[in-house]
CSV table of C-alpha atoms in Angstrom, one decimal:
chain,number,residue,atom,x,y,z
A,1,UNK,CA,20.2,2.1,5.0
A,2,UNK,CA,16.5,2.4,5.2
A,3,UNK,CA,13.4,1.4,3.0
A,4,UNK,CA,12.7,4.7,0.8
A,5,UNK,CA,8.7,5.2,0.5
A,6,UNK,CA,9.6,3.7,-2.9
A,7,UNK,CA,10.3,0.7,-2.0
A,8,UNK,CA,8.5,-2.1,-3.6
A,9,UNK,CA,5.4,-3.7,-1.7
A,10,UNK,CA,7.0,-6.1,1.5
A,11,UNK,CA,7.6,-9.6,0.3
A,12,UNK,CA,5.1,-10.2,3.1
A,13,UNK,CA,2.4,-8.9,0.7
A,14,UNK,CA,0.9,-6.5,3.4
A,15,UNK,CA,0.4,-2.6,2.6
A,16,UNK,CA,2.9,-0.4,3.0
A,17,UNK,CA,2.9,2.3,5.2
A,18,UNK,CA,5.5,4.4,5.8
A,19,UNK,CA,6.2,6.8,8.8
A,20,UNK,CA,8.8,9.2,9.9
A,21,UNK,CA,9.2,10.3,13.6
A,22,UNK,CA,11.5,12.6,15.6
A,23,UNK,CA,11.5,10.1,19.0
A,24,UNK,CA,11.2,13.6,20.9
A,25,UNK,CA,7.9,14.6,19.5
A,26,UNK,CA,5.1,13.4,21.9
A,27,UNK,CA,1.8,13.2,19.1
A,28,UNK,CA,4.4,11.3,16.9
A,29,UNK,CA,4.8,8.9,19.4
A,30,UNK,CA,0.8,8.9,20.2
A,31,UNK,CA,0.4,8.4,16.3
A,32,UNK,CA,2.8,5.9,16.2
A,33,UNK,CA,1.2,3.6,18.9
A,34,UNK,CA,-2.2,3.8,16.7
A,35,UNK,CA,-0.4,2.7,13.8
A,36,UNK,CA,0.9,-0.3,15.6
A,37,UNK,CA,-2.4,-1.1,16.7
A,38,UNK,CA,-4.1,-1.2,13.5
A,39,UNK,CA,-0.9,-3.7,11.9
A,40,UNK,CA,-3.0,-5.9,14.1
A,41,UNK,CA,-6.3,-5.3,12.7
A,42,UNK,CA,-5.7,-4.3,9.4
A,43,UNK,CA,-3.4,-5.7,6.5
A,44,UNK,CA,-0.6,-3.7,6.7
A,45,UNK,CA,3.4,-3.1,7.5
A,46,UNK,CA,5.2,-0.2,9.1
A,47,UNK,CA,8.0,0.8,7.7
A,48,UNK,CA,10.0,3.4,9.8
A,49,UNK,CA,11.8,6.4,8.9
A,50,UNK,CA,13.4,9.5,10.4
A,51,UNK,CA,12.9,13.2,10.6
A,52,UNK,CA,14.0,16.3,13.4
A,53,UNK,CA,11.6,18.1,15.0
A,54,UNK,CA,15.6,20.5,14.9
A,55,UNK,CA,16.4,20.6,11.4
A,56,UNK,CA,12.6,21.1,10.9
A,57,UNK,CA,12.6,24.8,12.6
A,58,UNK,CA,15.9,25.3,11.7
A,59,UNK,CA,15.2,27.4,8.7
A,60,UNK,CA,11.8,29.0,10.0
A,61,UNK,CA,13.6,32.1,10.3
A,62,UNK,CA,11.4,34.6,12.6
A,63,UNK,CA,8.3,32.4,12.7
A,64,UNK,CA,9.4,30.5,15.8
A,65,UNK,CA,11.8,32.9,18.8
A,66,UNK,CA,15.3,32.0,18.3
A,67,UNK,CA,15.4,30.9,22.1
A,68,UNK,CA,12.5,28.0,21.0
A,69,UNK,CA,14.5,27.0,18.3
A,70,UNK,CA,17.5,26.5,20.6
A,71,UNK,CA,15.5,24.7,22.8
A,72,UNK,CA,14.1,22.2,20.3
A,73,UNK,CA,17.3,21.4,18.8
A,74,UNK,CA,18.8,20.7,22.6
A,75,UNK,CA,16.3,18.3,22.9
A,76,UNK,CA,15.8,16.8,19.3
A,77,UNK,CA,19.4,16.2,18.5
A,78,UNK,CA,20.5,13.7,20.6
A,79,UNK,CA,18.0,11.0,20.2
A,80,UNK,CA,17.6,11.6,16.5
A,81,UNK,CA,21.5,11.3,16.5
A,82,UNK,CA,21.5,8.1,18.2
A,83,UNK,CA,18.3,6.3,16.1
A,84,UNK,CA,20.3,7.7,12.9
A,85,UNK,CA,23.5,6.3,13.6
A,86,UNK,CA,21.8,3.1,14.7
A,87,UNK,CA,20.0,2.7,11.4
A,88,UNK,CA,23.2,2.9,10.0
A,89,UNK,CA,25.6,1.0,11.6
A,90,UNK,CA,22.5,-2.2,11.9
A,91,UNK,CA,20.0,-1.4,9.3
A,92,UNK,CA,16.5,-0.5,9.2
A,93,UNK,CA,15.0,-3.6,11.2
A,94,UNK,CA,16.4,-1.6,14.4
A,95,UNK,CA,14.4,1.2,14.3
A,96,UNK,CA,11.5,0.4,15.1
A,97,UNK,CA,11.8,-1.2,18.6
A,98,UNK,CA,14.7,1.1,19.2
A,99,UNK,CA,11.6,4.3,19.0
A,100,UNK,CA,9.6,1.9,21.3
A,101,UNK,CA,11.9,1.5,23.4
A,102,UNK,CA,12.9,5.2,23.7
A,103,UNK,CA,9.5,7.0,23.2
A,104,UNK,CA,8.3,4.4,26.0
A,105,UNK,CA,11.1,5.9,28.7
A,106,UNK,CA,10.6,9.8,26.9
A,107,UNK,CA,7.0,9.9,26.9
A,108,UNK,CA,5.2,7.0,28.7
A,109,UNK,CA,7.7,6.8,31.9
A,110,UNK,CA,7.9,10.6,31.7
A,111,UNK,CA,12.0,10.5,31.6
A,112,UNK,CA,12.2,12.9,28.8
A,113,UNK,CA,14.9,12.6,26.0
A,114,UNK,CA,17.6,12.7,28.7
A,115,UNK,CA,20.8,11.0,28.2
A,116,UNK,CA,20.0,8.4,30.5
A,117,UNK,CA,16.7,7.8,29.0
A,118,UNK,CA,18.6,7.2,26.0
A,119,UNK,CA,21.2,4.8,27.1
A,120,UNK,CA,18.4,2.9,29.1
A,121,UNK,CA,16.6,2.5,25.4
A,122,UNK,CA,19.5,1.3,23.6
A,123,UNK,CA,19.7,-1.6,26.7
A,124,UNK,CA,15.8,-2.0,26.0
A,125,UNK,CA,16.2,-2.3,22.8
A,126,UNK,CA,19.2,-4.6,22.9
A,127,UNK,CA,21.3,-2.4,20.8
A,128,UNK,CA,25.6,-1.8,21.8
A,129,UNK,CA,25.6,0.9,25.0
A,130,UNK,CA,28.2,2.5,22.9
A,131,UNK,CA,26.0,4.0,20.5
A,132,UNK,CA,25.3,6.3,23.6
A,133,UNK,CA,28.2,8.6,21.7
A,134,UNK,CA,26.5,9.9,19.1
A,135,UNK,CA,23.9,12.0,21.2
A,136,UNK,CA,26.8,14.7,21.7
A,137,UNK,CA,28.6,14.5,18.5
A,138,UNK,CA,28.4,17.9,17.2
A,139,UNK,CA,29.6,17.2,13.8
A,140,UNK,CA,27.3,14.4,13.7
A,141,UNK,CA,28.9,11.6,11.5
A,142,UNK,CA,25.3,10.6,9.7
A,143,UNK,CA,24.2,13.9,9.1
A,144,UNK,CA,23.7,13.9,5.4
A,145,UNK,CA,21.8,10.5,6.1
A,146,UNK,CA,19.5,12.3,8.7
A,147,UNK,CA,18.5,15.1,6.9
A,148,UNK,CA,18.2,13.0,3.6
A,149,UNK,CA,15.7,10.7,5.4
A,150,UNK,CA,14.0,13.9,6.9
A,151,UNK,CA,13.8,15.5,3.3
A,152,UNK,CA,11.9,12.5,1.9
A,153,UNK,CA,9.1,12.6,4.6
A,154,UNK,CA,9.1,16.6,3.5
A,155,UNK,CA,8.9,16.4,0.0
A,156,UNK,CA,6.0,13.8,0.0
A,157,UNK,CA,3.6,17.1,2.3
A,158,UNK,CA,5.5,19.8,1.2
A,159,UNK,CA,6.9,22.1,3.9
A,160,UNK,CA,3.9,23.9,5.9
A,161,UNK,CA,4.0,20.3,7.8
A,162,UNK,CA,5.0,18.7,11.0
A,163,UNK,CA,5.7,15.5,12.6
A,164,UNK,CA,4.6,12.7,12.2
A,165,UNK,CA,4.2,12.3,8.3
A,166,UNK,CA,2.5,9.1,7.2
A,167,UNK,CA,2.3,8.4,3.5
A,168,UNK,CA,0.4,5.4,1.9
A,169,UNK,CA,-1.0,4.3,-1.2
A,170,UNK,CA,-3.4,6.5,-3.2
A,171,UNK,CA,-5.7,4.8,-5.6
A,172,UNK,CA,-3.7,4.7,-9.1
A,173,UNK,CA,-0.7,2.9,-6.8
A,174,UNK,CA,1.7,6.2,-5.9
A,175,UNK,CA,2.1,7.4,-2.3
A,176,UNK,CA,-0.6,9.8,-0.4
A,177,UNK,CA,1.5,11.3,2.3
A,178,UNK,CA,-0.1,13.3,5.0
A,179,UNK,CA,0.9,15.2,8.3
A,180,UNK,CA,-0.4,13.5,11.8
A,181,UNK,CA,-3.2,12.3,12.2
A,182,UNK,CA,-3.0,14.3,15.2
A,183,UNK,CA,-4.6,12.7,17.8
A,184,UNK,CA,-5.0,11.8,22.1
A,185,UNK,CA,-4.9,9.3,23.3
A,186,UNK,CA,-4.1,6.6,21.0
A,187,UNK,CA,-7.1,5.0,19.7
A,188,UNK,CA,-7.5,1.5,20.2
A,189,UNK,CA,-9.3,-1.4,18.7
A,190,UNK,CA,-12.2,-0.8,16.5
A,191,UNK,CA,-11.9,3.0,17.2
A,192,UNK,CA,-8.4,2.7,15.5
A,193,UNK,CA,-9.5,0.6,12.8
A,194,UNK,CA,-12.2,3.4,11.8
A,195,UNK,CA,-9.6,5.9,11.9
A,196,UNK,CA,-7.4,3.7,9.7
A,197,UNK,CA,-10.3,3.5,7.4
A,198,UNK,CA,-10.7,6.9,7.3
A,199,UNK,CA,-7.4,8.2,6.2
A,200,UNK,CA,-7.5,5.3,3.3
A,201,UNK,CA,-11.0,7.3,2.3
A,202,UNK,CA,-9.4,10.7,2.5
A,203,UNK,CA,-6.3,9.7,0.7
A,204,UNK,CA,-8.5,8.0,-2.1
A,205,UNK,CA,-9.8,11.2,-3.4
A,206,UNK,CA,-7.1,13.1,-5.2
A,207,UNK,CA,-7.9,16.8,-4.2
A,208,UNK,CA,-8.2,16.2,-0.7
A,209,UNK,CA,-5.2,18.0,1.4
A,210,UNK,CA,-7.0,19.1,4.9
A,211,UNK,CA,-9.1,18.9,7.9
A,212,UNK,CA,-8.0,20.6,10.9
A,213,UNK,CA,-9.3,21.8,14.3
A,214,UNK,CA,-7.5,23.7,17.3
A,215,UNK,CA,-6.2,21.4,19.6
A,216,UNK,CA,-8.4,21.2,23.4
A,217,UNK,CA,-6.3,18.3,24.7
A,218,UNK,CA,-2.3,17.6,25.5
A,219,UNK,CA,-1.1,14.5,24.9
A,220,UNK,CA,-2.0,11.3,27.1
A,221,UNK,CA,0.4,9.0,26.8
A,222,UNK,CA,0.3,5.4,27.7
């Protein structure tokens, strides 16, 4: 099993941060390479967790066409399948070089959550080729793990959200938990330690919930 966002402070004594990703969703992945660059600039620890860009439309009724809900799940389920049953069958410590390994193929080598984009992961990532399995089991043997890992990310930002949610610690010690930051590409060095900085700011003041702007940019990967 996982870390819950409860968790007590890492024996390491670095801040908590918890994120959860869906390994198909591209600005996740961007966000997620950020993050990883500020562990190295800033005193703090990742600590992964998952969500599905599928069960997350699922229930949107007619917001989204049923056709794109169809096609999200095709594409969500597999990977999210096979990081859920790795996290269960080897424990938390896999998951995050298992998502680098696999958003690296999806997104950086533009292979796409394709089942041999997958499999080549798992090999990355040193984890048994067997695993493979789970990307096509329908009646998904983790499922009630899955969608209790996605329902903690949900119930820290509330449902009008997406992916990534990021939550770290407010000022009287208790999770802030936000959706994205959104952004392309990745920053890097001081430019991500400002942006670090500045959702530590915003999550230090205990009304704030939003700043948003339409999006003018896809995302660059690598």
């Amino acid at each position: 099993m996982s870390e819950t966002a409860t968790s007590p402070v890492p024996e390491s004594g670095r801040i908590p941060v918890d994120f959860w990703f869906d390994p198909m969703c591209p600005w996740a992945w961007i966000t997620s390479r950020w993050v990883l660059e500020v562990v190295e600039l800033r005193d703090i620890e990742v600590r992964w967790h998952i969500m599905s860009l599928a069960v997350l439309n699922e229930n949107k009724g007619d917001e989204l066409p049923t056709s794109h809900r169809e096609m999200i799940a095709a594409k969500s389920w597999p990977s999210v399948r096979v990081v859920t049953a790795a996290w269960q069958k080897y424990g938390a410590d896999v998951l995050g070089p298992l998502y680098t390994a696999l958003g690296t193929r999806i997104h950086d080598n533009g292979e796409g959550p394709t089942r041999e984009a997958i499999a080549g992961a798992l090999a990355d990532a040193g984890l048994p080729a067997e695993l493979i399995e789970y990307a096509g089991q329908q009646d998904f043997e983790f499922d009630a793990e899955l969608r209790a890992s996605h329902q903690e990310g949900i119930e820290k930002v509330g449902q009008d959200v997406g992916i990534p949610v990021i939550a770290l610690p407010g000022p009287d010690g208790e999770q802030i938990a936000f959706f994205g930051p959104v952004v392309t590409p990745a920053p890097k060095g001081e430019e991500a330690a400002r942006l670090w900085d500045g959702a530590v700011a915003v999550a230090s003041v205990p009304g704030f919930y939003e700043i948003k702007r339409t999006r003018t940019r896809g995302p660059v990967f690598g």
